[in-house]
Structures are given as C-alpha cells and as structure tokens.
Coordinates of C-alpha atoms in Angstrom, one line a residue:
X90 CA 141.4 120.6 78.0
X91 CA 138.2 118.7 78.4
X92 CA 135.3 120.9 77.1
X93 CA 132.1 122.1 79.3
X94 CA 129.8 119.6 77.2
X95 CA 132.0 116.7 77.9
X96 CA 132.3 117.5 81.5
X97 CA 128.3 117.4 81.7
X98 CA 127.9 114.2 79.9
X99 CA 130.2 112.2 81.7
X100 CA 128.4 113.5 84.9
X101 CA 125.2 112.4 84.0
X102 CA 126.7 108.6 83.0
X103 CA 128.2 108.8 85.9
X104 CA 124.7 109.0 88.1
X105 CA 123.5 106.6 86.1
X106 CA 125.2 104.1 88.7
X107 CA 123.2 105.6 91.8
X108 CA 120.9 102.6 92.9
X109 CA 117.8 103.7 93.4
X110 CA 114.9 102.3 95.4
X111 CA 111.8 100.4 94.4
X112 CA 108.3 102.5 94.3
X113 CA 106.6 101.5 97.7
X114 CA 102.6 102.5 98.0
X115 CA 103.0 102.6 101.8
X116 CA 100.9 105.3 103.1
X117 CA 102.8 105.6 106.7
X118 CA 107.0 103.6 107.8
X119 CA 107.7 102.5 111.0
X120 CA 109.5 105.0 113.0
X121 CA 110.1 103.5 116.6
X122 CA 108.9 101.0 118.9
X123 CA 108.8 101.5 122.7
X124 CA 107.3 99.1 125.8
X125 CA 107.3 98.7 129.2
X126 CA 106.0 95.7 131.4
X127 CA 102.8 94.8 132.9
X128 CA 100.7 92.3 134.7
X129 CA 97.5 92.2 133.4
X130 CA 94.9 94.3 132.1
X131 CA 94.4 96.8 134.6
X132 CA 97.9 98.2 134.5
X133 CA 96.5 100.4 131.5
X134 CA 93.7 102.2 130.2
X135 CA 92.5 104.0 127.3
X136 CA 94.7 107.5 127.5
X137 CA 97.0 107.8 124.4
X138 CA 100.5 108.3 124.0
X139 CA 102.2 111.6 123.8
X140 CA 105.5 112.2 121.0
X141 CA 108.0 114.8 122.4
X142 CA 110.9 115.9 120.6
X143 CA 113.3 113.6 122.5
X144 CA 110.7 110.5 123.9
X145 CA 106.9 109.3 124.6
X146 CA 104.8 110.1 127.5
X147 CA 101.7 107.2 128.3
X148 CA 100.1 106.2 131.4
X149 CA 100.7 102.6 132.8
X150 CA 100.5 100.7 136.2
X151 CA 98.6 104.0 137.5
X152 CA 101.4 106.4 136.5
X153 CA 102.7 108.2 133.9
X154 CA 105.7 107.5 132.2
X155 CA 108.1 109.3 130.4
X156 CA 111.3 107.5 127.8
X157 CA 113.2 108.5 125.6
X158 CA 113.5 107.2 122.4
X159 CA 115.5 104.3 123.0
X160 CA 112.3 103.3 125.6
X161 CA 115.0 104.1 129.0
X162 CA 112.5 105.8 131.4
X163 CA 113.2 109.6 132.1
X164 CA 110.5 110.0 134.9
X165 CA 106.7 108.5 136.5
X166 CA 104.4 110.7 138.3
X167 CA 102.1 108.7 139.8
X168 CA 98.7 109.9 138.2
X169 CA 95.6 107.7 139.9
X170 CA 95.1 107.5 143.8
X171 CA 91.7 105.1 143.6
X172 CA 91.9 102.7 141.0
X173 CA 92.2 102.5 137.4
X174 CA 90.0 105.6 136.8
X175 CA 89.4 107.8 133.4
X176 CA 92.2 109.6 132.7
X177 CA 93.3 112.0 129.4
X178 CA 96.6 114.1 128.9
X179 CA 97.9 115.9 126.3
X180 CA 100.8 117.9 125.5
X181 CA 101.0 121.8 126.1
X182 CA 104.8 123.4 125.4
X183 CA 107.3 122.2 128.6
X184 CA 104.2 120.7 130.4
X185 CA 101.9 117.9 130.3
X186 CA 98.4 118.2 131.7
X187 CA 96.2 115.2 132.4
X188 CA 92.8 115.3 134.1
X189 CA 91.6 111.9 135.6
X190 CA 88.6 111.2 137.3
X191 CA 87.2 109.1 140.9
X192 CA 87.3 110.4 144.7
X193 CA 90.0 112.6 144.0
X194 CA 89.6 113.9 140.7
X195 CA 92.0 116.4 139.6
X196 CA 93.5 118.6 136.3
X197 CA 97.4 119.4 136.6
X198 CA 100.2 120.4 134.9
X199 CA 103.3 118.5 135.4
X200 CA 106.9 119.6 134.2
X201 CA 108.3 117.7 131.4
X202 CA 111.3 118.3 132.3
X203 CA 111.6 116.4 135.6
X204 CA 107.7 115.0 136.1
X205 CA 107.2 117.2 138.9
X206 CA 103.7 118.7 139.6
X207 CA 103.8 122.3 138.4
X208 CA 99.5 122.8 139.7
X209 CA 96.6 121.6 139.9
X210 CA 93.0 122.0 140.3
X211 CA 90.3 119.7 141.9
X212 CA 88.5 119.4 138.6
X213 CA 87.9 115.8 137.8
X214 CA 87.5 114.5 134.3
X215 CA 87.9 111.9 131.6
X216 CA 88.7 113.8 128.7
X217 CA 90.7 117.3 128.3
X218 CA 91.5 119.3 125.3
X219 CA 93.1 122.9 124.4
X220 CA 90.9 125.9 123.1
X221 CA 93.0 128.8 122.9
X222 CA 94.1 129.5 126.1
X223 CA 91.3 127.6 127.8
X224 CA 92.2 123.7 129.1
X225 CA 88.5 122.2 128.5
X226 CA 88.0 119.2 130.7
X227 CA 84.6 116.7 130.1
X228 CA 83.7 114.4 133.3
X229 CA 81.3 111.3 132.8
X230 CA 78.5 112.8 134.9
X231 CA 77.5 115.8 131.9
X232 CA 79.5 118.6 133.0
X233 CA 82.5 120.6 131.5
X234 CA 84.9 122.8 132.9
X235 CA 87.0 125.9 131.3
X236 CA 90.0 126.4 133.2
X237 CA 92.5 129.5 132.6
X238 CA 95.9 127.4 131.2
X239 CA 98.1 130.6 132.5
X240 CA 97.1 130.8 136.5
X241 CA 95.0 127.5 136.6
X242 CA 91.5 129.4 137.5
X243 CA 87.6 128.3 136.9
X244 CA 86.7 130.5 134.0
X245 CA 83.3 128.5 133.9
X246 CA 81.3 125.5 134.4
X247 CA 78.5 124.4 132.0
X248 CA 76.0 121.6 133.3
X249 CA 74.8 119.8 131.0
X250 CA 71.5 117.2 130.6
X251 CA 73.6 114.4 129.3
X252 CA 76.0 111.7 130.6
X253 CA 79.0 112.2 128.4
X254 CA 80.5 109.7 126.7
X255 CA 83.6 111.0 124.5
X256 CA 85.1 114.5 124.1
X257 CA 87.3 115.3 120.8
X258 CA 89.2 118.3 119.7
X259 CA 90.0 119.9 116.4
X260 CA 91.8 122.9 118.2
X261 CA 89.1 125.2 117.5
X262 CA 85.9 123.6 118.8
X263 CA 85.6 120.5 121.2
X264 CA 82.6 117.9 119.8
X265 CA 81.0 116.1 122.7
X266 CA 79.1 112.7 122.1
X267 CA 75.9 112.5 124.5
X268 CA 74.3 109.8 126.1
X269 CA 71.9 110.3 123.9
X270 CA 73.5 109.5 121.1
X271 CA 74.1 114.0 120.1
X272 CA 77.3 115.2 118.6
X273 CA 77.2 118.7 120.3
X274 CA 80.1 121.4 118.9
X275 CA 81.1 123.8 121.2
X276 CA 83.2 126.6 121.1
X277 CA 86.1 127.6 123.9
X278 CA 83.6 130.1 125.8
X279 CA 80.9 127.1 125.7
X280 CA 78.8 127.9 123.9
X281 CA 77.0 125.7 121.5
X282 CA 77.6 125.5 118.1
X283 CA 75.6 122.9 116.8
X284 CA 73.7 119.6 118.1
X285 CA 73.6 117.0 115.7
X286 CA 71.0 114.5 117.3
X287 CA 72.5 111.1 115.3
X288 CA 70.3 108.2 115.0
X289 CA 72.2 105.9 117.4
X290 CA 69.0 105.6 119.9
X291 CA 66.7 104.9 117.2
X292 CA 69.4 102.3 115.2
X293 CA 71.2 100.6 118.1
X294 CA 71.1 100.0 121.8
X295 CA 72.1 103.0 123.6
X296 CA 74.2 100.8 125.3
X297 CA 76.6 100.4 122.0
X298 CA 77.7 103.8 123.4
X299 CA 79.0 103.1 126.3
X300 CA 80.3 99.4 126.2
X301 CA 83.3 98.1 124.7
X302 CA 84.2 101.2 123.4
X303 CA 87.7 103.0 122.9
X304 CA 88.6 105.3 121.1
X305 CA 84.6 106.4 120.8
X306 CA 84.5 109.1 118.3
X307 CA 86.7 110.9 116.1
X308 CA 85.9 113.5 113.6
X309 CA 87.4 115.7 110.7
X310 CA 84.0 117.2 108.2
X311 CA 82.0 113.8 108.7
X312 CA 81.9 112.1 112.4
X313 CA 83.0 108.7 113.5
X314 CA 82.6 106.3 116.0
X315 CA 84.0 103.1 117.2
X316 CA 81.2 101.3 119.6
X317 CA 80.9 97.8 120.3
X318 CA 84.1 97.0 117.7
X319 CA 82.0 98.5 114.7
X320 CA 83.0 102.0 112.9
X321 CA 80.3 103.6 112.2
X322 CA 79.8 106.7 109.5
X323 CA 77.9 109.6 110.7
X324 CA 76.6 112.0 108.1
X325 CA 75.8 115.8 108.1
X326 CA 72.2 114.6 109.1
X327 CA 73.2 112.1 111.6
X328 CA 72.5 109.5 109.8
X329 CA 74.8 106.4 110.5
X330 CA 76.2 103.5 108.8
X331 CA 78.2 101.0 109.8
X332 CA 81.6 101.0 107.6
X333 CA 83.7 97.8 109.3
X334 CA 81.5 95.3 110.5
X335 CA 83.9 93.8 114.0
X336 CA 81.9 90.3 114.0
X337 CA 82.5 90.3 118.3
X338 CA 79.9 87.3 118.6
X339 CA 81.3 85.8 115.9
X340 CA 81.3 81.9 115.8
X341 CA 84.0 79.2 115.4
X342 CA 87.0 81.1 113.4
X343 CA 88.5 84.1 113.1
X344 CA 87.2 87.4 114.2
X345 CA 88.0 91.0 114.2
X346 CA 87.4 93.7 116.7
X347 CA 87.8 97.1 115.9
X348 CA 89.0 99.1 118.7
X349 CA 90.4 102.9 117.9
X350 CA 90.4 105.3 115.4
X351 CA 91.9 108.5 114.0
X352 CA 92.0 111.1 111.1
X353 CA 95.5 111.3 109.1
X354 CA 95.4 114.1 106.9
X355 CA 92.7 112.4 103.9
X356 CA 93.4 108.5 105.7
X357 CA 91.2 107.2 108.1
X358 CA 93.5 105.0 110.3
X359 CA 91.9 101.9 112.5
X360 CA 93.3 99.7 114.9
X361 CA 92.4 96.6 115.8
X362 CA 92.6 92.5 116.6
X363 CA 91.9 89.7 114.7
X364 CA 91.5 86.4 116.9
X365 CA 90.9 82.3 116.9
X366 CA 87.4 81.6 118.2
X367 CA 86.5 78.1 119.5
X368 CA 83.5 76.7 120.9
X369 CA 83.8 73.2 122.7
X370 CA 80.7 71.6 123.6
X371 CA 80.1 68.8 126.3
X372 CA 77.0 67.7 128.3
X373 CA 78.6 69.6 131.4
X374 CA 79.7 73.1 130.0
X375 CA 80.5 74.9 126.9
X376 CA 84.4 76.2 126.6
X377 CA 84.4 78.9 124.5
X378 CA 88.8 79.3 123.7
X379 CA 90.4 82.8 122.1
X380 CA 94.0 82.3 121.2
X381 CA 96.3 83.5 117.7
X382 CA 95.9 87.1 118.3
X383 CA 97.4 89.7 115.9
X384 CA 96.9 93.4 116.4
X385 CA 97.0 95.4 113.6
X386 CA 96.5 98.7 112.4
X387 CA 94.6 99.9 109.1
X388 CA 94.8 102.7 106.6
X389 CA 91.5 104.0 104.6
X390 CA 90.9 106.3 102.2
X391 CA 87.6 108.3 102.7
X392 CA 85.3 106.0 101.3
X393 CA 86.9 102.8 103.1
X394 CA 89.0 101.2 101.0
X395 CA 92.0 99.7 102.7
X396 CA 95.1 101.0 101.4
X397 CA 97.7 99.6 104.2
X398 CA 97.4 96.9 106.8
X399 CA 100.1 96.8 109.4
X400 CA 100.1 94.0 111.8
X401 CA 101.8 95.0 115.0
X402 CA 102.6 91.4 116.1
X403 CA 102.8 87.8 115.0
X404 CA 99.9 85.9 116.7
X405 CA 99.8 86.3 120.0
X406 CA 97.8 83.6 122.3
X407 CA 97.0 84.5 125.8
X408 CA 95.6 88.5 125.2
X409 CA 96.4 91.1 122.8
X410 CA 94.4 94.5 122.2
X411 CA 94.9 97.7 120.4
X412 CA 94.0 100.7 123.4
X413 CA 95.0 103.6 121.3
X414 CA 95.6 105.2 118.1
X415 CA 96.4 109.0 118.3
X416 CA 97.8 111.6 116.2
X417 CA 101.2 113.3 117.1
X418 CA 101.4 116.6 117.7
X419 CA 103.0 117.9 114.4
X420 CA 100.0 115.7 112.7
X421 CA 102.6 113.7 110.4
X422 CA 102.1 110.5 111.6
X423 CA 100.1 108.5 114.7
X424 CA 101.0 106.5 117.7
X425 CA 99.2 103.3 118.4
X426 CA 99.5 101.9 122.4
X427 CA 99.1 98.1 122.5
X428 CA 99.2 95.2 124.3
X429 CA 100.9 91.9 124.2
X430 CA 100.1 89.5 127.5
X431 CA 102.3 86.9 125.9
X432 CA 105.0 89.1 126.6
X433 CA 103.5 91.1 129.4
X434 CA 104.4 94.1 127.3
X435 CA 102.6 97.4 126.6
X436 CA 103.6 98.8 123.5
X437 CA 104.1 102.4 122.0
X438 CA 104.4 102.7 118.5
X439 CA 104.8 105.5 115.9
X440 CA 104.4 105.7 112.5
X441 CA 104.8 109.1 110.2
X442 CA 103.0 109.8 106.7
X443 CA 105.4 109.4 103.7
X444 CA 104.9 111.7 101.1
X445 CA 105.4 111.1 97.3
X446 CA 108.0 112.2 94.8
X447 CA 106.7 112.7 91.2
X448 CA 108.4 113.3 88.2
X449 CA 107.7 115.8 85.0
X450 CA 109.3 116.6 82.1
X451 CA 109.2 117.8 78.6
X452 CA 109.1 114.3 76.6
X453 CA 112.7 115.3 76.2
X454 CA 114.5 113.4 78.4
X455 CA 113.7 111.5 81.8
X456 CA 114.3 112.2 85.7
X457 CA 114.6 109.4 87.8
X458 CA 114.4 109.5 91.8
X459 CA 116.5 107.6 94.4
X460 CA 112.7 106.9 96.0
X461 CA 109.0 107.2 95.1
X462 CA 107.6 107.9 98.5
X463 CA 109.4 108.9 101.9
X464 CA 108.7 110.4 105.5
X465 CA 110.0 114.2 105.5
X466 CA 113.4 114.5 106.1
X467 CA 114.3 111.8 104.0
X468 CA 117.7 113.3 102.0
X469 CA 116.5 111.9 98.0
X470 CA 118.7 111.8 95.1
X471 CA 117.6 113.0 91.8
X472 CA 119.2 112.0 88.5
X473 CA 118.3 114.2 85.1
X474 CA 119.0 112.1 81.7
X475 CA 118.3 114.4 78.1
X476 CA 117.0 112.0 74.9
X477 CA 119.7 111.9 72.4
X478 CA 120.0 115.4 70.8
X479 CA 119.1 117.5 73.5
X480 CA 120.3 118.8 76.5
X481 CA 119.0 120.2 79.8
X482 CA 117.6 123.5 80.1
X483 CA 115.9 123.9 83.6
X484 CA 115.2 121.6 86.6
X485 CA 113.5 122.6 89.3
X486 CA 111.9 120.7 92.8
X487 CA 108.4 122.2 93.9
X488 CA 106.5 121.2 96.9
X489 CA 102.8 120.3 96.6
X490 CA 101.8 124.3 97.4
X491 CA 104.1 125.4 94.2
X492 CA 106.7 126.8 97.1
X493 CA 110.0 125.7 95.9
X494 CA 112.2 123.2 97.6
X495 CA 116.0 123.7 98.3
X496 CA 118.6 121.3 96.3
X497 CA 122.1 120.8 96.0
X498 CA 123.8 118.3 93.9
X499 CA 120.8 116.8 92.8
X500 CA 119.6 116.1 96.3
X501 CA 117.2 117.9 98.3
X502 CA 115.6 116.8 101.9
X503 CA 112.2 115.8 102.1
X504 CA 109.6 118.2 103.3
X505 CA 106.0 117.5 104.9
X506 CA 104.5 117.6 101.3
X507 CA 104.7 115.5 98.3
X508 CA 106.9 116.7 95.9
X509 CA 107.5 117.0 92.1
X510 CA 110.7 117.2 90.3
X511 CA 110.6 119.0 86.6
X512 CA 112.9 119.0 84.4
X513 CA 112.3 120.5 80.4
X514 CA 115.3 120.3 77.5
X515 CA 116.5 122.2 74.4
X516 CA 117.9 121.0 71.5
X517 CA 122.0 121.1 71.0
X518 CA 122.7 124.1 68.3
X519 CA 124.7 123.0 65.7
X520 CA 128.5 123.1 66.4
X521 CA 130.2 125.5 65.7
X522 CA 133.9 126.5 65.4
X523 CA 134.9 128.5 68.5
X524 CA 137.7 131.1 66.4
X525 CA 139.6 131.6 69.6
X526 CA 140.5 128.2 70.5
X527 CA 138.8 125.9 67.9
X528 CA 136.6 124.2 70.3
X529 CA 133.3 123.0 69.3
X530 CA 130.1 124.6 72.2
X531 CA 126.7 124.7 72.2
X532 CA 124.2 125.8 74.2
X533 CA 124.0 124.2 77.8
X534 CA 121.4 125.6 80.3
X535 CA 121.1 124.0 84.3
X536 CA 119.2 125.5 87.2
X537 CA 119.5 125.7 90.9
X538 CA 117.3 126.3 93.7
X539 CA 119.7 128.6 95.6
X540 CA 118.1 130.1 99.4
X541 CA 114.6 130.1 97.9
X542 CA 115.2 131.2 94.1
X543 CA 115.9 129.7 90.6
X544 CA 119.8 129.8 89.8
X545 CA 120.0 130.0 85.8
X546 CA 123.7 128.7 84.5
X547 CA 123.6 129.6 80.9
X548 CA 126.9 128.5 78.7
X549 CA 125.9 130.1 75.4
X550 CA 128.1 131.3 72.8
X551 CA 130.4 133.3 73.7
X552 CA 134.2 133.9 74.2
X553 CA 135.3 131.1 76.8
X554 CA 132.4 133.3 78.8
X555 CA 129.4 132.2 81.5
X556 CA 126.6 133.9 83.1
X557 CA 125.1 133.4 85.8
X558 CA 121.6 134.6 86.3
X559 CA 119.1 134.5 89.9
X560 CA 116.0 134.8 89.3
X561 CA 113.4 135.3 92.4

C-alpha cells in the first residue's frame, strides 16, 4: 500500500505539468466591445456609458439606447426633442435617470426594464448626480436643483453667480467648476463646503473652460481638468499645472489631443487621439489635411507616469475622437465611448482593473501561480513545491485587507483585491520504523481555507492515525 508521503510527492510532480501564464504588467484587460451606427458627429454627445449587470446604456442619434452584451439592442427612449442638447444619466437600482437641457428641459426616470418613462420633472440640466436620496441636477446658466429621488419633488433650488461648466460626484459631495475658474464642494442639502478659487483666470483664457472640452473635471484628493486637450493638475491651493501637454495647433506631424479623464482607484486614466497634420501651401489657399487617427486610452500613476497605453483602433482617416471615459458602477474598471467615422461606428468599451497575485514563503520551498495579475473572478491555480528535505507545513491565500480567501484544490477565484499566496515548510523527521506495519512516516502538515477558516491536516506519528484540526 502506497504510503501518505508518497501519495503527496507524486502529487506535487504531478502539478508541476500545469502551464502557467507569463507575468503581464497590464494595469486594466479588455472585457467587451459594443457599437452602434451613425452619421456624423451630431448623432452623439458627451454623456457616458452606463454598465448593467446584463448590457450598456449610452445616448446616440438623440436617444438612448440599451444592449446587451453581445451589442443586440434591448430598448431607445428617445431622450432630446430640440437638438443635440446637454444631456447626463446615470444609473440608480431598476431605473435610469437622465436630465438634458434646451426648450424642454427635463429630469426623468426611465425603467430599465422596458425603457419606459417611469417620471419626470421639468428641471433642465447638463449634469446630474446622487447624494443620498437627493438626484442633484447642474444647468449651464448657474443654478442647481435637489430633487426627492422617491416621489420626484423640488426639495430646493440654489442660484448661483456663476455659469457652470462641469459638475462631478464622489457620492458624498458634488464639486462644481465655475465660470470663473472655482472648484465649489457642496454637500446634498447645498450647502457649501469649500470654494477653491484656482488660478485658471489669471493662467489661461477663461475661454480654455469652456471650449473644446469633455470630460472637464474629475477629482479624487487633488482636482483635474481636461480644457482645450491639456490635463491640467490642480493643487490644494488652486494652483495648476499642466501634466499632458495636447499640442492642438500643432504643425506638420503628428499630434495628440487629450479629451477625457477619470480616477481608477490610485490610476489616472486618459483618453485620447493622436493624428497626421498637414499643411499644403499655394498662392491661392492653404489646405490644412488630418488623416491616420488612432484613439487610445492611457493609464497613470499619480505622478504621471504612463503605465499602459491602449489604442482603441488602428489609424483611422476620415474622424476619430474619444467622447468619454467613465467609471462603472462597482468602480473595477471604466468604459470609454468612441468614435470611428471610417466605419460610421460609435463605440462602447469596457475595461476592469486586474489585480496582482504575489507569492511568500519561508526560503523553504517555492509557490508558483498559474498568473501574476487577473480581473476578479479569474479561477488561478496555485502549485506549492518544498526544497529537498522539507515538506509543507501551512499554505494559506490572503487578500490585500488580511481577510482570507477561499481555496480548493489549489485553486481559488479572484477577488477585487490583490492577493498573496504563503506558503512556510518543516523539515522531514527522521524515519522511523512504524512497529505496526513497518512503514516508514514522518511528519506531513497541509492547510485549507475551509468557509472562512484555516483547515490544519496534521499526519504525525501515530498509529495509522490523522487529525484534523479548524482553526477560526
């Protein structure tokens, strides 16, 4: 009969054979890729895309659309009466709520699960975010709007001296940039938190606020902004520096415009186009040709160094722009809306954050993981290998919080955190002669992550005996 020992070693050659992956330092993986067809320009504007659990939800041609994840459209609701005005929606349990500006501005709520109009409001606006229980809506002309997200009431109105040129949300306070170049914090009753007055009026042309701008700021503990296709860095004192320089007038060559921005967990993520610039010159006119566009999004670390650069397309030649890059809703990964006119194609696509997978041990032996980094829910293989002289004593898989992560077989799935296998060894005890039935055991220690805890099997010496031991 083939001993406990034996059994163990010819399991772990056995893994051995497992292929395993090659280390990748990809910060985000391509998840999915919708699109759905235009004519030009106008068909879209600058509202992002919405992840559900089963599809996306954007606006285009004047309506909003919902797919599913193969792209097959679910429903529209037609969204803009008069023209392509400012428009914003975001997701809110089994509803979606968009506000959009013009004649007949509105705010509404429309069912998610057939895009029918559940209520509205005549409360226009370009930009709307969730406090609480409070749907805050910002229009152009300075003023914001609470409105009760249970029965759809005015809770209050708050006039304020400034055009308004971007709204953003953190979930607890709503950060307004001003005309005037002011990053005011506000809470969901209103009321002002804090004015940082930036130097925007006394650096640039307040018109870098308003044209050619996106995405317009975004913010986590430092502000950003995206104006006239230059990220700019604002300070705690509102002092700003420009961190990508998007050479717009640039000259014959290539140049890059920077067009919308986001905060992914400690990334900055950028989107963008880099395109062929010619100037032809005659005694009759000056042609000035774009052409070889390639959007593309990029991933920074705090400081601004690129980490990851993901073009979305090959080059592109008649038109190609990047009109949105937004979180998801769980926060693990972003959705970037862009356009290719070669195609007459609007795009939707999502990326998700991948996580690493580190390994510790002892010096004793080694551990060796089926992949280095993955998106969560990722099922990774683990394989535990003791130096000659030594077997394995405990293993166990720990998230980046020290919670413990659930495996099986030496495979666990992925959670939204990196993740470190440990594994430490003893050395083998001398062998010794079993008197019962002359077989020669030593000591042989694994452990388990069983519904939460640490599952101990010890095979010590003993009479053809094993315990089992859970410790919590």
């Amino acid at each position: 009969m083939m001993s406990f020992r034996k059994i163990l070693c010819l399991f772990a050659v056995s893994l051995l054979f497992i292929p395993f992956a090659n280390a990748k330092s990809e910060i985000v993986e391509y998840i999915n890729d919708v699109s759905s067809e235009i004519t030009n320009w106008n068909d879209i504007n600058f509202t992002p895309s919405i992840k559900t659990d089963d599809g996306y939800v954007y606006f285009v041609k004047k309506k909003l659309i919902y797919v599913d994840n193969s792209g097959k459209e679910k429903w529209t609701y037609s969204i803009s009466k008069d023209g392509n005005t400012a428009a914003d929606i975001l997701l809110d349990g089994d509803y979606i709520v968009f506000t959009k500006g013009g004649r007949n501005g509105e705010t509404g709520r429309i069912k998610l699960s057939d895009g029918s109009l559940a209520s509205s409001v005549p409360v226009a606006g370009m930009k709307i975010a969730k406090l609480d229980s409070y749907y805050i809506v910002a229009s152009g002309n300075g003023l914001i709007t609470s409105i009760n997200s249970s029965d759809g009431s005015i809770v209050k109105e708050l006039e304020t001296d400034y055009e308004i040129v971007n709204m953003v949300s953190d979930q607890t306070y709503i950060y307004v940039m001003s005309s005037y170049g002011e990053i005011v914090k506000y809470d969901k009753n209103l009321k002002e938190v804090s004015n940082l007055e930036t130097d925007f009026n006394e650096v640039y042309d307040t018109d870098y606020l308003n044209t050619n701008s996106t995405k317009g700021l975004f913010t986590d503990s430092l502000n950003y902004y995206i104006s006239n296709f230059n990220v700019y860095k604002i300070d705690s004192k509102g002092n700003s520096s420009i961190k990508l320089n998007g050479d717009y007038e640039c000259e014959d060559g290539t140049c890059t415009e920077y067009h919308s921005g986001t905060i992914l967990k400690d990334y900055i993520v950028i989107g963008g186009v880099d395109y062929k610039k010619s100037i032809e010159t005659s005694a009759e006119e000056i042609d000035i040709n774009y052409n070889n566009y390639v959007p593309f999004v990029e991933i920074y670390d705090k400081n601004f160094n690129l980490l990851q650069r993901i073009d979305l397309s090959k080059e592109i030649n008649d038109w190609a722009v990047v009109k949105d890059v937004s979180l998801t809703e769980n926060g693990e990964g972003f959705l970037v809306k862009w356009i290719d006119m070669d195609n007459s194609k609007l795009h939707v696509t999502e990326y998700r954050m991948k996580y690493n997978v580190e390994t510790k041990t002892d010096g004793n032996g080694t551990v060796k993981v089926s992949i280095n980094r993955a998106i969560s829910g990722t099922v990774v293989t683990f394989t535990v290998v003791p130096n000659e002289g030594y077997v394995l004593s405990v293993v166990k898989v720990t998230d980046a919080n020290g919670n413990f992560v659930y495996f099986k077989d030496y495979t666990f799935t992925m959670p939204t955190a990196d993740v470190i296998v440990e594994a430490t060894f003893v050395k083998k005890e001398n062998k010794i002669d079993n008197p019962e039935t002359g077989a020669y055991i030593g000591i042989v220690t694994a452990a388990f992550l069983v519904g939460g805890g640490l599952l101990l099997l010890n095979n010590k010496k003993r009479k053809n005996t094993k315990k089992y031991e859970k410790v919590m």
